[in-house]
Amino acid sequence: MAALSSSRLRTVALLAASYLGAWSVDNLRAQASDVAGDQSLPRELQSELDALLKPGWIISGSAKLAAGYRDNILLSAFDAAGRGFVDGQVETLALRPAESAWEYVAFLNADVLRYISPLPGANGEQQWFGQGEVRWIPDSRVRAGFSLQGYYQDMVVDLSETEAQRVIAPIKARGVMAAVSSRVLLPWHFSLEPAVQEHLSDYLDYPGDYREQKSGTRLEWKKWEWLALSGAWFHHERKYKDRPDYTAGGRALPGTRLNFSQEEGELKASSAFAGAGKWTMSASVGRLSNRDGASGYFDYNRKQAKLAIGWSYGAWSVNAEGTAQRFDYLVQTVGIGISPPPRVADNFDTLLRVERRLGRHWTAFAEGRWERNRSNEAEFDYRGSTALAGVGREF
């Protein structure tokens, strides 16, 4: 059984796919067997690719330990309280490359954060996520898969987006998601990725349980590595177990059950190229409409823009992301008077991460995150930032 680090595994797959003209790891075996002469891979890459393609399970993983400071752990609009923390993460990946058209993948991630001087009700956070997937790959142009995911979260969450009042509190939630997806390569450098998903969410100490169905597709055009264009559309149907409908004035209607219907669209451009290092860039814009099918009290439109840039050179890598969102509520208003203005909210989130490899297995990293939630209703307005630094080991 071969053992490759998770980041190295992804690197080998991407590099080999680029050299061999393969569109994913799924058909590397067929492509690799035909390579000869000036198409051969570099010796180091070929040896790791041989390990990747060897029958049997490939197991990899990593562990990270970091310390940092968060300046508004309760997401407060009026009394921000900051605390230092220690954060530990473990990630494992198991892959069995395709044999006889079947491939298997399993993944587990655990992230546990503890504050050095806890506040009442906020000792820290933890997130657990696991996924198993079976893929059917009859040939190099078609792939279909079934995945099952499970998660558990214990963290401070802002639920105000879909609530009648401001709700920010430590929340424990668990859930399971089952999805069927496929990818088909089409003529003229197009690919199509339809998918359907069923999601069950269970809140342990809050009446927010729901069941959601999601379906949609993504169409991508990619002729060169330096440019890929895609468009996606998804439909969501969410049914709450305990939450009621509301009147247009914001009063609960006993005996009813709240449902959301959402339409989501996205346009995205991405690029990868070399020049004073290796670069990746992506930019996307999207829109989501939420409708409650009743009085419209929870109806809103969300606009989103996102930019991500990555750079690596030698042992160094830098990644930066920025997201901006605008929520326009159609029925909810702010303040009092004859004609109060509609509720509006803006969310901004930025991330900067720097990593340096310290040899074959070790990595040092530093990360900063800044978020700003701005609203025309004062109690919904807050900001926060997090800074951390640590080391990681791959195995």
Tab-separated table of C-alpha atoms in Angstrom:
chain	number	residue	atom	x	y	z
A	1	MET	CA	0.000	0.000	0.000
A	2	ALA	CA	1.479	3.329	-1.065
A	3	ALA	CA	1.375	6.367	1.215
A	4	LEU	CA	1.334	9.894	-0.204
A	5	SER	CA	0.603	13.143	1.621
A	6	SER	CA	-2.779	14.644	0.763
A	7	SER	CA	-1.314	17.785	-0.798
A	8	ARG	CA	1.296	15.762	-2.691
A	9	LEU	CA	-1.398	13.392	-3.904
A	10	ARG	CA	-3.386	16.282	-5.354
A	11	THR	CA	-0.232	17.769	-6.890
A	12	VAL	CA	0.748	14.502	-8.566
A	13	ALA	CA	-2.743	14.083	-9.971
A	14	LEU	CA	-2.901	17.598	-11.380
A	15	LEU	CA	0.614	17.552	-12.839
A	16	ALA	CA	0.153	14.159	-14.428
A	17	ALA	CA	-3.200	15.154	-15.871
A	18	SER	CA	-1.566	18.228	-17.378
A	19	TYR	CA	1.315	16.229	-18.910
A	20	LEU	CA	-0.856	13.446	-20.266
A	21	GLY	CA	-3.860	15.466	-21.387
A	22	ALA	CA	-6.082	13.602	-18.934
A	23	TRP	CA	-9.126	15.448	-17.621
A	24	SER	CA	-8.904	13.898	-14.124
A	25	VAL	CA	-7.160	11.212	-12.100
A	26	ASP	CA	-9.939	8.892	-13.208
A	27	ASN	CA	-8.362	8.132	-16.582
A	28	LEU	CA	-4.665	8.562	-15.752
A	29	ARG	CA	-4.050	4.814	-15.873
A	30	ALA	CA	-5.164	4.534	-19.491
A	31	GLN	CA	-3.269	7.658	-20.504
A	32	ALA	CA	-0.088	6.715	-18.654
A	33	SER	CA	0.172	3.341	-20.392
A	34	ASP	CA	0.379	5.069	-23.782
A	35	VAL	CA	3.122	7.534	-22.909
A	36	ALA	CA	6.409	7.082	-24.760
A	37	GLY	CA	9.387	9.042	-26.026
A	38	ASP	CA	9.169	12.794	-25.569
A	39	GLN	CA	5.803	12.434	-23.816
A	40	SER	CA	7.351	10.705	-20.797
A	41	LEU	CA	6.965	12.317	-17.398
A	42	PRO	CA	9.837	13.643	-15.268
A	43	ARG	CA	11.389	10.800	-13.257
A	44	GLU	CA	10.245	12.046	-9.830
A	45	LEU	CA	6.690	12.625	-11.030
A	46	GLN	CA	6.596	9.259	-12.818
A	47	SER	CA	7.627	7.372	-9.655
A	48	GLU	CA	4.907	9.016	-7.599
A	49	LEU	CA	2.359	8.498	-10.365
A	50	ASP	CA	3.256	4.791	-10.413
A	51	ALA	CA	2.509	4.675	-6.688
A	52	LEU	CA	-0.756	6.512	-7.248
A	53	LEU	CA	-1.868	4.071	-9.952
A	54	LYS	CA	-0.808	0.928	-8.090
A	55	PRO	CA	-3.812	-1.257	-7.196
A	56	GLY	CA	-4.963	-0.999	-3.601
A	57	TRP	CA	-5.825	1.756	-1.163
A	58	ILE	CA	-3.773	4.932	-0.887
A	59	ILE	CA	-3.893	6.406	2.618
A	60	SER	CA	-2.729	9.915	3.462
A	61	GLY	CA	-3.316	12.517	6.135
A	62	SER	CA	-2.142	15.610	7.929
A	63	ALA	CA	-2.259	17.187	11.379
A	64	LYS	CA	-2.035	20.889	12.243
A	65	LEU	CA	-1.609	22.785	15.500
A	66	ALA	CA	-2.009	26.560	15.740
A	67	ALA	CA	-2.421	29.367	18.267
A	68	GLY	CA	-4.123	32.685	17.654
A	69	TYR	CA	-6.494	35.438	18.742
A	70	ARG	CA	-10.121	36.236	17.835
A	71	ASP	CA	-11.428	39.683	18.737
A	72	ASN	CA	-15.230	39.146	18.697
A	73	ILE	CA	-16.013	35.550	19.540
A	74	LEU	CA	-19.747	36.179	20.158
A	75	LEU	CA	-20.235	38.320	17.013
A	76	SER	CA	-21.554	41.136	19.180
A	77	ALA	CA	-22.745	44.453	17.767
A	78	PHE	CA	-22.071	46.382	20.995
A	79	ASP	CA	-19.605	44.570	23.287
A	80	ALA	CA	-16.934	42.668	21.362
A	81	ALA	CA	-15.016	40.232	23.574
A	82	GLY	CA	-11.736	38.775	22.328
A	83	ARG	CA	-9.865	35.663	23.422
A	84	GLY	CA	-6.719	33.739	22.580
A	85	PHE	CA	-7.141	30.156	21.418
A	86	VAL	CA	-5.435	26.908	20.478
A	87	ASP	CA	-6.649	25.076	17.377
A	88	GLY	CA	-5.967	21.497	16.277
A	89	GLN	CA	-6.921	19.873	12.961
A	90	VAL	CA	-6.642	16.334	11.622
A	91	GLU	CA	-7.376	15.328	8.025
A	92	THR	CA	-7.301	11.853	6.493
A	93	LEU	CA	-7.900	10.686	2.930
A	94	ALA	CA	-8.307	7.155	1.585
A	95	LEU	CA	-8.394	6.583	-2.180
A	96	ARG	CA	-8.699	3.410	-4.201
A	97	PRO	CA	-7.998	4.357	-7.847
A	98	ALA	CA	-10.329	3.149	-10.548
A	99	GLU	CA	-10.217	-0.564	-11.341
A	100	SER	CA	-12.829	-2.132	-13.623
A	101	ALA	CA	-14.540	1.281	-13.854
A	102	TRP	CA	-15.040	1.698	-10.079
A	103	GLU	CA	-13.234	4.124	-7.767
A	104	TYR	CA	-13.643	4.703	-4.009
A	105	VAL	CA	-12.819	7.756	-1.895
A	106	ALA	CA	-13.201	8.415	1.844
A	107	PHE	CA	-12.367	11.618	3.703
A	108	LEU	CA	-12.469	12.748	7.349
A	109	ASN	CA	-11.689	16.171	8.809
A	110	ALA	CA	-11.779	17.263	12.452
A	111	ASP	CA	-11.165	20.829	13.682
A	112	VAL	CA	-11.260	21.551	17.426
A	113	LEU	CA	-10.657	25.053	18.824
A	114	ARG	CA	-10.457	25.940	22.523
A	115	TYR	CA	-10.315	29.431	24.032
A	116	ILE	CA	-7.619	29.994	26.631
A	117	SER	CA	-9.988	32.009	28.858
A	118	PRO	CA	-13.528	30.861	27.946
A	119	LEU	CA	-16.668	32.973	28.154
A	120	PRO	CA	-19.932	31.549	29.545
A	121	GLY	CA	-21.468	29.431	26.807
A	122	ALA	CA	-18.438	29.812	24.530
A	123	ASN	CA	-15.642	27.440	25.531
A	124	GLY	CA	-14.550	26.939	21.961
A	125	GLU	CA	-15.660	25.426	18.677
A	126	GLN	CA	-15.466	22.106	16.900
A	127	GLN	CA	-16.338	20.894	13.423
A	128	TRP	CA	-16.309	17.299	12.196
A	129	PHE	CA	-16.911	16.280	8.600
A	130	GLY	CA	-16.743	12.917	6.873
A	131	GLN	CA	-17.503	11.744	3.345
A	132	GLY	CA	-17.513	8.500	1.431
A	133	GLU	CA	-17.944	8.318	-2.332
A	134	VAL	CA	-18.268	5.607	-4.958
A	135	ARG	CA	-17.487	6.626	-8.547
A	136	TRP	CA	-18.350	4.790	-11.740
A	137	ILE	CA	-16.012	5.645	-14.650
A	138	PRO	CA	-16.933	3.612	-17.741
A	139	ASP	CA	-14.583	5.648	-19.958
A	140	SER	CA	-12.522	8.823	-19.954
A	141	ARG	CA	-15.458	11.054	-20.899
A	142	VAL	CA	-18.064	9.960	-18.366
A	143	ARG	CA	-18.090	9.812	-14.587
A	144	ALA	CA	-20.947	9.263	-12.127
A	145	GLY	CA	-20.844	9.044	-8.369
A	146	PHE	CA	-22.809	8.603	-5.169
A	147	SER	CA	-21.576	10.295	-1.996
A	148	LEU	CA	-22.690	10.212	1.619
A	149	GLN	CA	-21.585	12.997	3.967
A	150	GLY	CA	-22.013	13.558	7.674
A	151	TYR	CA	-21.102	16.487	9.900
A	152	TYR	CA	-21.238	17.856	13.442
A	153	GLN	CA	-20.777	21.510	14.419
A	154	ASP	CA	-20.534	23.205	17.811
A	155	MET	CA	-19.841	26.903	17.269
A	156	VAL	CA	-21.180	30.454	17.475
A	157	VAL	CA	-23.413	30.980	14.432
A	158	ASP	CA	-25.241	33.990	12.982
A	159	LEU	CA	-28.696	32.744	11.915
A	160	SER	CA	-30.178	36.216	11.384
A	161	GLU	CA	-30.326	35.794	7.601
A	162	THR	CA	-33.415	33.579	7.811
A	163	GLU	CA	-34.818	34.562	11.219
A	164	ALA	CA	-37.460	37.081	12.320
A	165	GLN	CA	-35.030	38.598	14.813
A	166	ARG	CA	-31.304	38.680	15.444
A	167	VAL	CA	-30.113	35.202	16.436
A	168	ILE	CA	-26.418	34.757	17.230
A	169	ALA	CA	-25.673	31.982	19.694
A	170	PRO	CA	-23.575	28.870	20.332
A	171	ILE	CA	-25.286	26.223	18.218
A	172	LYS	CA	-24.843	22.461	18.093
A	173	ALA	CA	-25.961	20.882	14.841
A	174	ARG	CA	-25.492	17.609	13.042
A	175	GLY	CA	-26.573	16.445	9.650
A	176	VAL	CA	-26.269	14.029	6.773
A	177	MET	CA	-26.201	14.632	3.009
A	178	ALA	CA	-26.621	12.122	0.196
A	179	ALA	CA	-25.809	13.173	-3.364
A	180	VAL	CA	-25.757	11.734	-6.868
A	181	SER	CA	-23.577	13.573	-9.364
A	182	SER	CA	-22.062	13.046	-12.787
A	183	ARG	CA	-19.657	14.663	-15.215
A	184	VAL	CA	-19.789	14.302	-18.990
A	185	LEU	CA	-17.260	15.694	-21.446
A	186	LEU	CA	-19.008	17.282	-24.420
A	187	PRO	CA	-17.722	18.434	-27.827
A	188	TRP	CA	-15.979	21.779	-28.275
A	189	HIS	CA	-14.284	21.670	-24.836
A	190	PHE	CA	-17.520	21.737	-22.823
A	191	SER	CA	-18.388	19.605	-19.808
A	192	LEU	CA	-21.690	19.163	-17.972
A	193	GLU	CA	-22.069	18.338	-14.258
A	194	PRO	CA	-25.659	17.652	-13.109
A	195	ALA	CA	-26.265	16.786	-9.444
A	196	VAL	CA	-29.024	16.163	-6.897
A	197	GLN	CA	-28.672	16.214	-3.101
A	198	GLU	CA	-30.785	15.412	-0.049
A	199	HIS	CA	-29.832	17.184	3.208
A	200	LEU	CA	-31.148	16.509	6.723
A	201	SER	CA	-30.088	18.998	9.429
A	202	ASP	CA	-30.709	18.450	13.153
A	203	TYR	CA	-30.173	21.272	15.679
A	204	LEU	CA	-29.652	19.831	19.150
A	205	ASP	CA	-30.720	22.856	21.231
A	206	TYR	CA	-32.511	25.136	18.764
A	207	PRO	CA	-35.751	24.708	16.736
A	208	GLY	CA	-34.067	24.908	13.343
A	209	ASP	CA	-34.304	21.327	12.040
A	210	TYR	CA	-34.980	21.100	8.324
A	211	ARG	CA	-34.943	18.854	5.269
A	212	GLU	CA	-33.639	20.244	1.988
A	213	GLN	CA	-33.527	18.985	-1.587
A	214	LYS	CA	-31.059	20.534	-4.024
A	215	SER	CA	-30.785	19.949	-7.760
A	216	GLY	CA	-29.052	21.662	-10.628
A	217	THR	CA	-26.170	21.584	-13.058
A	218	ARG	CA	-22.925	23.296	-14.006
A	219	LEU	CA	-21.760	23.846	-17.593
A	220	GLU	CA	-18.047	24.564	-18.111
A	221	TRP	CA	-15.968	25.508	-21.132
A	222	LYS	CA	-12.219	24.903	-20.843
A	223	LYS	CA	-9.892	24.830	-23.833
A	224	TRP	CA	-6.714	26.027	-22.075
A	225	GLU	CA	-5.374	25.880	-18.529
A	226	TRP	CA	-5.253	29.661	-18.398
A	227	LEU	CA	-8.993	30.104	-18.956
A	228	ALA	CA	-12.108	28.240	-17.852
A	229	LEU	CA	-15.627	29.675	-17.964
A	230	SER	CA	-18.641	28.145	-16.250
A	231	GLY	CA	-22.253	28.806	-15.400
A	232	ALA	CA	-24.338	27.034	-12.765
A	233	TRP	CA	-27.960	26.943	-11.674
A	234	PHE	CA	-29.422	25.232	-8.592
A	235	HIS	CA	-32.881	24.911	-7.068
A	236	HIS	CA	-33.371	24.375	-3.308
A	237	GLU	CA	-36.495	23.291	-1.431
A	238	ARG	CA	-36.184	23.565	2.362
A	239	LYS	CA	-38.879	22.386	4.787
A	240	TYR	CA	-38.547	23.228	8.483
A	241	LYS	CA	-39.750	20.770	11.087
A	242	ASP	CA	-40.809	23.171	13.862
A	243	ARG	CA	-40.654	26.753	12.556
A	244	PRO	CA	-43.990	28.400	11.615
A	245	ASP	CA	-44.888	30.858	8.873
A	246	TYR	CA	-45.019	34.564	9.765
A	247	THR	CA	-47.372	37.384	8.882
A	248	ALA	CA	-46.051	40.319	6.857
A	249	GLY	CA	-45.826	42.210	10.152
A	250	GLY	CA	-43.525	39.613	11.733
A	251	ARG	CA	-45.913	37.582	13.894
A	252	ALA	CA	-45.748	33.793	14.052
A	253	LEU	CA	-48.741	31.824	12.740
A	254	PRO	CA	-49.314	28.797	15.008
A	255	GLY	CA	-50.218	25.570	13.256
A	256	THR	CA	-48.253	26.383	10.093
A	257	ARG	CA	-44.887	25.140	8.876
A	258	LEU	CA	-42.229	27.313	7.222
A	259	ASN	CA	-40.873	26.345	3.790
A	260	PHE	CA	-38.234	28.052	1.648
A	261	SER	CA	-37.830	27.838	-2.124
A	262	GLN	CA	-34.524	29.132	-3.485
A	263	GLU	CA	-33.171	29.723	-6.985
A	264	GLU	CA	-29.403	30.177	-7.281
A	265	GLY	CA	-27.223	31.069	-10.262
A	266	GLU	CA	-23.489	31.662	-10.692
A	267	LEU	CA	-21.066	32.739	-13.422
A	268	LYS	CA	-17.383	31.961	-12.888
A	269	ALA	CA	-14.042	32.469	-14.632
A	270	SER	CA	-10.825	30.769	-13.500
A	271	SER	CA	-7.235	30.623	-14.671
A	272	ALA	CA	-3.959	28.826	-13.944
A	273	PHE	CA	-0.615	29.896	-15.383
A	274	ALA	CA	3.122	30.158	-14.652
A	275	GLY	CA	5.158	33.353	-14.396
A	276	ALA	CA	7.470	34.155	-11.470
A	277	GLY	CA	5.855	31.183	-9.782
A	278	LYS	CA	2.585	29.343	-10.301
A	279	TRP	CA	-0.660	31.297	-10.195
A	280	THR	CA	-4.333	30.414	-9.849
A	281	MET	CA	-7.132	32.961	-10.061
A	282	SER	CA	-10.909	32.793	-10.019
A	283	ALA	CA	-13.717	35.325	-9.995
A	284	SER	CA	-17.430	34.668	-9.694
A	285	VAL	CA	-20.708	36.523	-9.400
A	286	GLY	CA	-23.971	35.003	-8.281
A	287	ARG	CA	-27.531	35.644	-7.267
A	288	LEU	CA	-29.903	33.767	-4.959
A	289	SER	CA	-33.605	34.405	-4.421
A	290	ASN	CA	-35.347	33.106	-1.291
A	291	ARG	CA	-39.153	32.823	-1.115
A	292	ASP	CA	-41.211	31.515	1.806
A	293	GLY	CA	-44.411	30.803	-0.165
A	294	ALA	CA	-46.566	32.549	2.453
A	295	SER	CA	-46.646	36.240	3.455
A	296	GLY	CA	-43.203	36.894	1.995
A	297	TYR	CA	-41.804	37.979	5.359
A	298	PHE	CA	-38.625	35.945	4.761
A	299	ASP	CA	-38.315	36.789	1.066
A	300	TYR	CA	-34.959	38.248	0.051
A	301	ASN	CA	-32.539	38.475	-2.865
A	302	ARG	CA	-28.828	37.909	-2.323
A	303	LYS	CA	-26.118	39.134	-4.673
A	304	GLN	CA	-22.570	37.814	-4.291
A	305	ALA	CA	-19.127	38.451	-5.750
A	306	LYS	CA	-16.019	36.418	-4.925
A	307	LEU	CA	-12.348	36.684	-5.882
A	308	ALA	CA	-9.586	34.162	-5.096
A	309	ILE	CA	-5.871	34.343	-5.922
A	310	GLY	CA	-3.182	31.743	-5.235
A	311	TRP	CA	0.589	31.923	-5.779
A	312	SER	CA	3.346	29.401	-5.114
A	313	TYR	CA	7.086	29.504	-5.690
A	314	GLY	CA	9.512	26.967	-4.318
A	315	ALA	CA	8.647	26.303	-0.683
A	316	TRP	CA	6.302	29.300	-0.420
A	317	SER	CA	2.589	29.606	-1.161
A	318	VAL	CA	0.139	32.460	-0.622
A	319	ASN	CA	-3.647	32.361	-0.947
A	320	ALA	CA	-6.075	35.271	-0.674
A	321	GLU	CA	-9.872	35.300	-0.902
A	322	GLY	CA	-12.526	37.977	-0.690
A	323	THR	CA	-16.320	37.676	-0.677
A	324	ALA	CA	-18.986	40.392	-0.715
A	325	GLN	CA	-22.723	39.791	-0.297
A	326	ARG	CA	-25.782	42.065	-0.404
A	327	PHE	CA	-29.146	41.000	1.061
A	328	ASP	CA	-32.236	42.944	-0.023
A	329	TYR	CA	-35.344	41.983	1.966
A	330	LEU	CA	-38.631	42.447	0.126
A	331	VAL	CA	-41.079	42.668	3.059
A	332	GLN	CA	-39.103	43.169	6.284
A	333	THR	CA	-38.565	46.814	7.235
A	334	VAL	CA	-36.367	48.711	9.697
A	335	GLY	CA	-37.589	51.270	12.224
A	336	ILE	CA	-41.028	52.814	12.621
A	337	GLY	CA	-43.065	55.424	10.795
A	338	ILE	CA	-45.404	55.704	7.854
A	339	SER	CA	-42.942	54.277	5.318
A	340	PRO	CA	-39.950	52.587	7.024
A	341	PRO	CA	-37.112	51.471	4.722
A	342	PRO	CA	-36.697	47.794	3.792
A	343	ARG	CA	-34.095	45.756	5.650
A	344	VAL	CA	-30.703	45.639	3.920
A	345	ALA	CA	-27.556	43.742	4.946
A	346	ASP	CA	-24.011	43.620	3.547
A	347	ASN	CA	-21.516	40.896	4.456
A	348	PHE	CA	-17.786	41.072	3.703
A	349	ASP	CA	-15.225	38.342	4.357
A	350	THR	CA	-11.506	38.309	3.497
A	351	LEU	CA	-8.830	35.677	4.077
A	352	LEU	CA	-5.051	35.695	3.679
A	353	ARG	CA	-2.959	32.562	4.253
A	354	VAL	CA	0.815	32.136	3.886
A	355	GLU	CA	2.556	28.741	4.009
A	356	ARG	CA	6.160	27.601	3.834
A	357	ARG	CA	7.292	24.012	3.509
A	358	LEU	CA	9.961	23.016	6.024
A	359	GLY	CA	11.071	19.842	4.337
A	360	ARG	CA	9.222	16.827	3.017
A	361	HIS	CA	6.613	16.537	5.778
A	362	TRP	CA	6.480	19.796	7.761
A	363	THR	CA	4.800	23.109	6.948
A	364	ALA	CA	4.600	26.425	8.805
A	365	PHE	CA	1.633	28.696	8.177
A	366	ALA	CA	0.018	31.971	9.226
A	367	GLU	CA	-3.531	33.086	8.515
A	368	GLY	CA	-5.650	36.189	8.952
A	369	ARG	CA	-9.416	36.549	8.474
A	370	TRP	CA	-11.562	39.680	8.655
A	371	GLU	CA	-15.352	39.837	8.466
A	372	ARG	CA	-17.799	42.718	8.492
A	373	ASN	CA	-21.581	42.487	8.696
A	374	ARG	CA	-23.227	45.827	7.997
A	375	SER	CA	-26.950	46.538	8.171
A	376	ASN	CA	-29.359	49.461	8.360
A	377	GLU	CA	-30.543	47.884	11.625
A	378	ALA	CA	-27.947	48.650	14.314
A	379	GLU	CA	-28.193	45.374	16.246
A	380	PHE	CA	-27.352	43.372	13.104
A	381	ASP	CA	-24.101	45.323	12.590
A	382	TYR	CA	-20.786	43.811	13.767
A	383	ARG	CA	-17.232	43.033	12.734
A	384	GLY	CA	-14.595	40.520	13.746
A	385	SER	CA	-11.106	39.305	12.911
A	386	THR	CA	-8.974	36.244	13.580
A	387	ALA	CA	-5.208	35.776	13.372
A	388	LEU	CA	-3.327	32.506	13.881
A	389	ALA	CA	-0.010	30.801	13.187
A	390	GLY	CA	1.090	27.208	13.487
A	391	VAL	CA	2.748	24.136	12.013
A	392	GLY	CA	1.470	21.089	10.171
A	393	ARG	CA	2.785	17.627	9.410
A	394	GLU	CA	1.774	15.357	6.550
A	395	PHE	CA	1.939	11.590	6.750
